[in-house]
mmCIF file of C-alpha atoms in Angstrom:
data_model
loop_
_atom_site.group_PDB
_atom_site.id
_atom_site.type_symbol
_atom_site.label_atom_id
_atom_site.label_comp_id
_atom_site.label_asym_id
_atom_site.label_seq_id
_atom_site.Cartn_x
_atom_site.Cartn_y
_atom_site.Cartn_z
ATOM 1 C CA UNK I 1 -17.438 14.241 1.838
ATOM 2 C CA UNK I 2 -13.936 12.164 2.458
ATOM 3 C CA UNK I 3 -12.147 11.361 -0.995
ATOM 4 C CA UNK I 4 -12.615 8.123 -0.882
ATOM 5 C CA UNK I 5 -16.580 8.605 -0.161
ATOM 6 C CA UNK I 6 -16.470 10.788 -3.455
ATOM 7 C CA UNK I 7 -14.787 8.237 -5.781
ATOM 8 C CA UNK I 8 -17.066 5.487 -4.642
ATOM 9 C CA UNK I 9 -19.441 7.343 -5.670
ATOM 10 C CA UNK I 10 -18.084 8.494 -9.231
ATOM 11 C CA UNK I 11 -16.835 4.993 -9.896
ATOM 12 C CA UNK I 12 -19.897 3.755 -8.719
ATOM 13 C CA UNK I 13 -20.058 -0.291 -7.109
ATOM 14 C CA UNK I 14 -18.200 -2.682 -8.122
ATOM 15 C CA UNK I 15 -20.026 -5.444 -10.142
ATOM 16 C CA UNK I 16 -18.344 -9.117 -10.397
ATOM 17 C CA UNK I 17 -19.012 -10.036 -13.528
ATOM 18 C CA UNK I 18 -20.153 -13.353 -13.245
ATOM 19 C CA UNK I 19 -22.951 -13.006 -11.115
ATOM 20 C CA UNK I 20 -24.110 -8.978 -11.142
ATOM 21 C CA UNK I 21 -23.613 -8.502 -6.922
ATOM 22 C CA UNK I 22 -21.693 -5.879 -5.661
ATOM 23 C CA UNK I 23 -17.819 -7.310 -4.476
ATOM 24 C CA UNK I 24 -14.541 -6.187 -3.197
ATOM 25 C CA UNK I 25 -12.601 -4.441 -5.182
ATOM 26 C CA UNK I 26 -9.628 -6.012 -4.116
ATOM 27 C CA UNK I 27 -11.510 -9.178 -5.490
ATOM 28 C CA UNK I 28 -13.581 -12.396 -4.309
ATOM 29 C CA UNK I 29 -13.017 -13.680 -0.749
ATOM 30 C CA UNK I 30 -9.864 -12.321 -0.646
ATOM 31 C CA UNK I 31 -8.798 -11.052 2.375
ATOM 32 C CA UNK I 32 -7.374 -7.953 2.887
ATOM 33 C CA UNK I 33 -4.272 -7.960 5.262
ATOM 34 C CA UNK I 34 -2.485 -4.397 6.511
ATOM 35 C CA UNK I 35 1.144 -4.833 8.519
ATOM 36 C CA UNK I 36 4.052 -3.531 9.426
ATOM 37 C CA UNK I 37 6.653 -4.357 6.846
ATOM 38 C CA UNK I 38 10.183 -6.150 8.782
ATOM 39 C CA UNK I 39 13.690 -6.787 7.071
ATOM 40 C CA UNK I 40 12.466 -9.910 5.512
ATOM 41 C CA UNK I 41 9.905 -8.014 3.430
ATOM 42 C CA UNK I 42 12.594 -5.743 2.060
ATOM 43 C CA UNK I 43 12.638 -8.517 -1.306
ATOM 44 C CA UNK I 44 8.647 -7.956 -2.414
ATOM 45 C CA UNK I 45 8.946 -4.594 -1.516
ATOM 46 C CA UNK I 46 12.058 -4.289 -3.765
ATOM 47 C CA UNK I 47 10.106 -6.488 -6.763
ATOM 48 C CA UNK I 48 6.666 -4.396 -6.159
ATOM 49 C CA UNK I 49 8.577 -1.492 -6.881
ATOM 50 C CA UNK I 50 10.048 -2.668 -9.752
ATOM 51 C CA UNK I 51 6.951 -3.542 -10.802
ATOM 52 C CA UNK I 52 5.836 0.218 -10.401
ATOM 53 C CA UNK I 53 8.964 0.956 -12.247
ATOM 54 C CA UNK I 54 9.877 2.966 -8.784
ATOM 55 C CA UNK I 55 11.996 2.858 -5.426
ATOM 56 C CA UNK I 56 11.335 0.990 -2.956
ATOM 57 C CA UNK I 57 9.817 2.370 -0.027
ATOM 58 C CA UNK I 58 11.783 2.439 3.161
ATOM 59 C CA UNK I 59 12.402 3.185 6.566
ATOM 60 C CA UNK I 60 9.065 1.989 8.933
ATOM 61 C CA UNK I 61 6.741 0.313 5.927
ATOM 62 C CA UNK I 62 3.291 -0.203 5.534
ATOM 63 C CA UNK I 63 2.584 -3.158 3.769
ATOM 64 C CA UNK I 64 -0.848 -3.770 2.540
ATOM 65 C CA UNK I 65 -1.647 -8.164 1.176
ATOM 66 C CA UNK I 66 -4.153 -9.486 -0.375
ATOM 67 C CA UNK I 67 -4.525 -13.183 0.468
ATOM 68 C CA UNK I 68 -0.231 -14.097 0.686
ATOM 69 C CA UNK I 69 -0.081 -11.871 -2.257
ATOM 70 C CA UNK I 70 1.870 -8.320 -2.066
ATOM 71 C CA UNK I 71 -0.166 -5.195 -3.418
ATOM 72 C CA UNK I 72 1.154 -2.100 -2.194
ATOM 73 C CA UNK I 73 3.585 -0.634 0.042
ATOM 74 C CA UNK I 74 4.238 3.121 1.734
ATOM 75 C CA UNK I 75 6.785 4.549 3.741
ATOM 76 C CA UNK I 76 5.333 5.798 6.694
ATOM 77 C CA UNK I 77 9.250 8.003 6.991
ATOM 78 C CA UNK I 78 8.229 9.976 3.625
ATOM 79 C CA UNK I 79 4.933 8.818 1.807
ATOM 80 C CA UNK I 80 6.599 6.919 -0.557
ATOM 81 C CA UNK I 81 3.637 4.412 -1.758
ATOM 82 C CA UNK I 82 4.245 1.921 -4.367
ATOM 83 C CA UNK I 83 0.863 -0.891 -5.714
ATOM 84 C CA UNK I 84 0.503 -3.211 -8.253
ATOM 85 C CA UNK I 85 -0.060 -1.513 -11.087
ATOM 86 C CA UNK I 86 -0.988 -5.250 -12.734
ATOM 87 C CA UNK I 87 -4.008 -5.253 -10.149
ATOM 88 C CA UNK I 88 -6.943 -3.373 -9.363
ATOM 89 C CA UNK I 89 -4.997 -2.298 -6.265
ATOM 90 C CA UNK I 90 -6.142 1.756 -6.902
ATOM 91 C CA UNK I 91 -8.605 1.326 -3.851
ATOM 92 C CA UNK I 92 -6.166 -0.758 -1.587
ATOM 93 C CA UNK I 93 -3.781 1.735 -2.342
ATOM 94 C CA UNK I 94 -5.852 4.809 -0.980
ATOM 95 C CA UNK I 95 -6.464 2.435 1.986
ATOM 96 C CA UNK I 96 -3.392 1.943 2.549
ATOM 97 C CA UNK I 97 -2.083 5.578 2.731
ATOM 98 C CA UNK I 98 -5.047 6.122 4.688
ATOM 99 C CA UNK I 99 -4.336 4.234 7.469
ATOM 100 C CA UNK I 100 -0.166 5.070 7.406
ATOM 101 C CA UNK I 101 -1.858 8.676 7.939
ATOM 102 C CA UNK I 102 -3.483 8.034 10.956
ATOM 103 C CA UNK I 103 -0.484 5.842 12.026
ATOM 104 C CA UNK I 104 1.690 8.189 11.730
ATOM 105 C CA UNK I 105 -0.288 10.550 13.511
ATOM 106 C CA UNK I 106 -0.896 8.414 16.407
ATOM 107 C CA UNK I 107 2.827 6.779 16.526
ATOM 108 C CA UNK I 108 4.696 10.621 16.659
ATOM 109 C CA UNK I 109 7.102 10.288 18.983
ATOM 110 C CA UNK I 110 7.524 6.452 19.204
ATOM 111 C CA UNK I 111 8.622 5.817 15.420
ATOM 112 C CA UNK I 112 11.959 4.928 16.327
ATOM 113 C CA UNK I 113 10.679 2.071 18.223
ATOM 114 C CA UNK I 114 9.005 0.353 14.925
ATOM 115 C CA UNK I 115 10.785 -2.493 12.320
ATOM 116 C CA UNK I 116 12.702 -0.739 9.266
ATOM 117 C CA UNK I 117 13.299 -1.510 5.844
ATOM 118 C CA UNK I 118 15.808 -0.482 3.580
ATOM 119 C CA UNK I 119 15.675 -2.843 0.105
ATOM 120 C CA UNK I 120 18.721 -3.718 -1.992
ATOM 121 C CA UNK I 121 19.376 -0.676 -4.121
ATOM 122 C CA UNK I 122 16.728 1.979 -2.925
ATOM 123 C CA UNK I 123 19.331 4.298 -3.260
ATOM 124 C CA UNK I 124 20.387 2.658 -6.764
ATOM 125 C CA UNK I 125 17.586 4.129 -8.465
ATOM 126 C CA UNK I 126 17.437 7.494 -6.908
ATOM 127 C CA UNK I 127 20.909 7.893 -8.932
ATOM 128 C CA UNK I 128 19.352 6.611 -12.008
ATOM 129 C CA UNK I 129 16.747 9.215 -12.494
#
């Protein structure tokens, strides 16, 4: 049994309090989008890392957006993941990590061709720890 299946079995279905029906863990009809980060995403990734009280992921980064909002980001270079602690982002982060693992395996040898992100302050965080 996969970890995701075990977690869903343990947690049970997510119910909408208004209707009592099952719903997506990331909320209502909002669409989950997983995409590569570009250098333009460095600012939002840095803000997400500040919320998570962690350093920003850097290098080849994969993002999870719900609607138009960034909920989680993971670095394929070192596996460092940040997620919004003020949202129910655990399952979104888990799905993002699973996708990153599969992509990293599939992209072996071609990782140098993917866009890289180096948020400002990523190295400064390491100095303050």
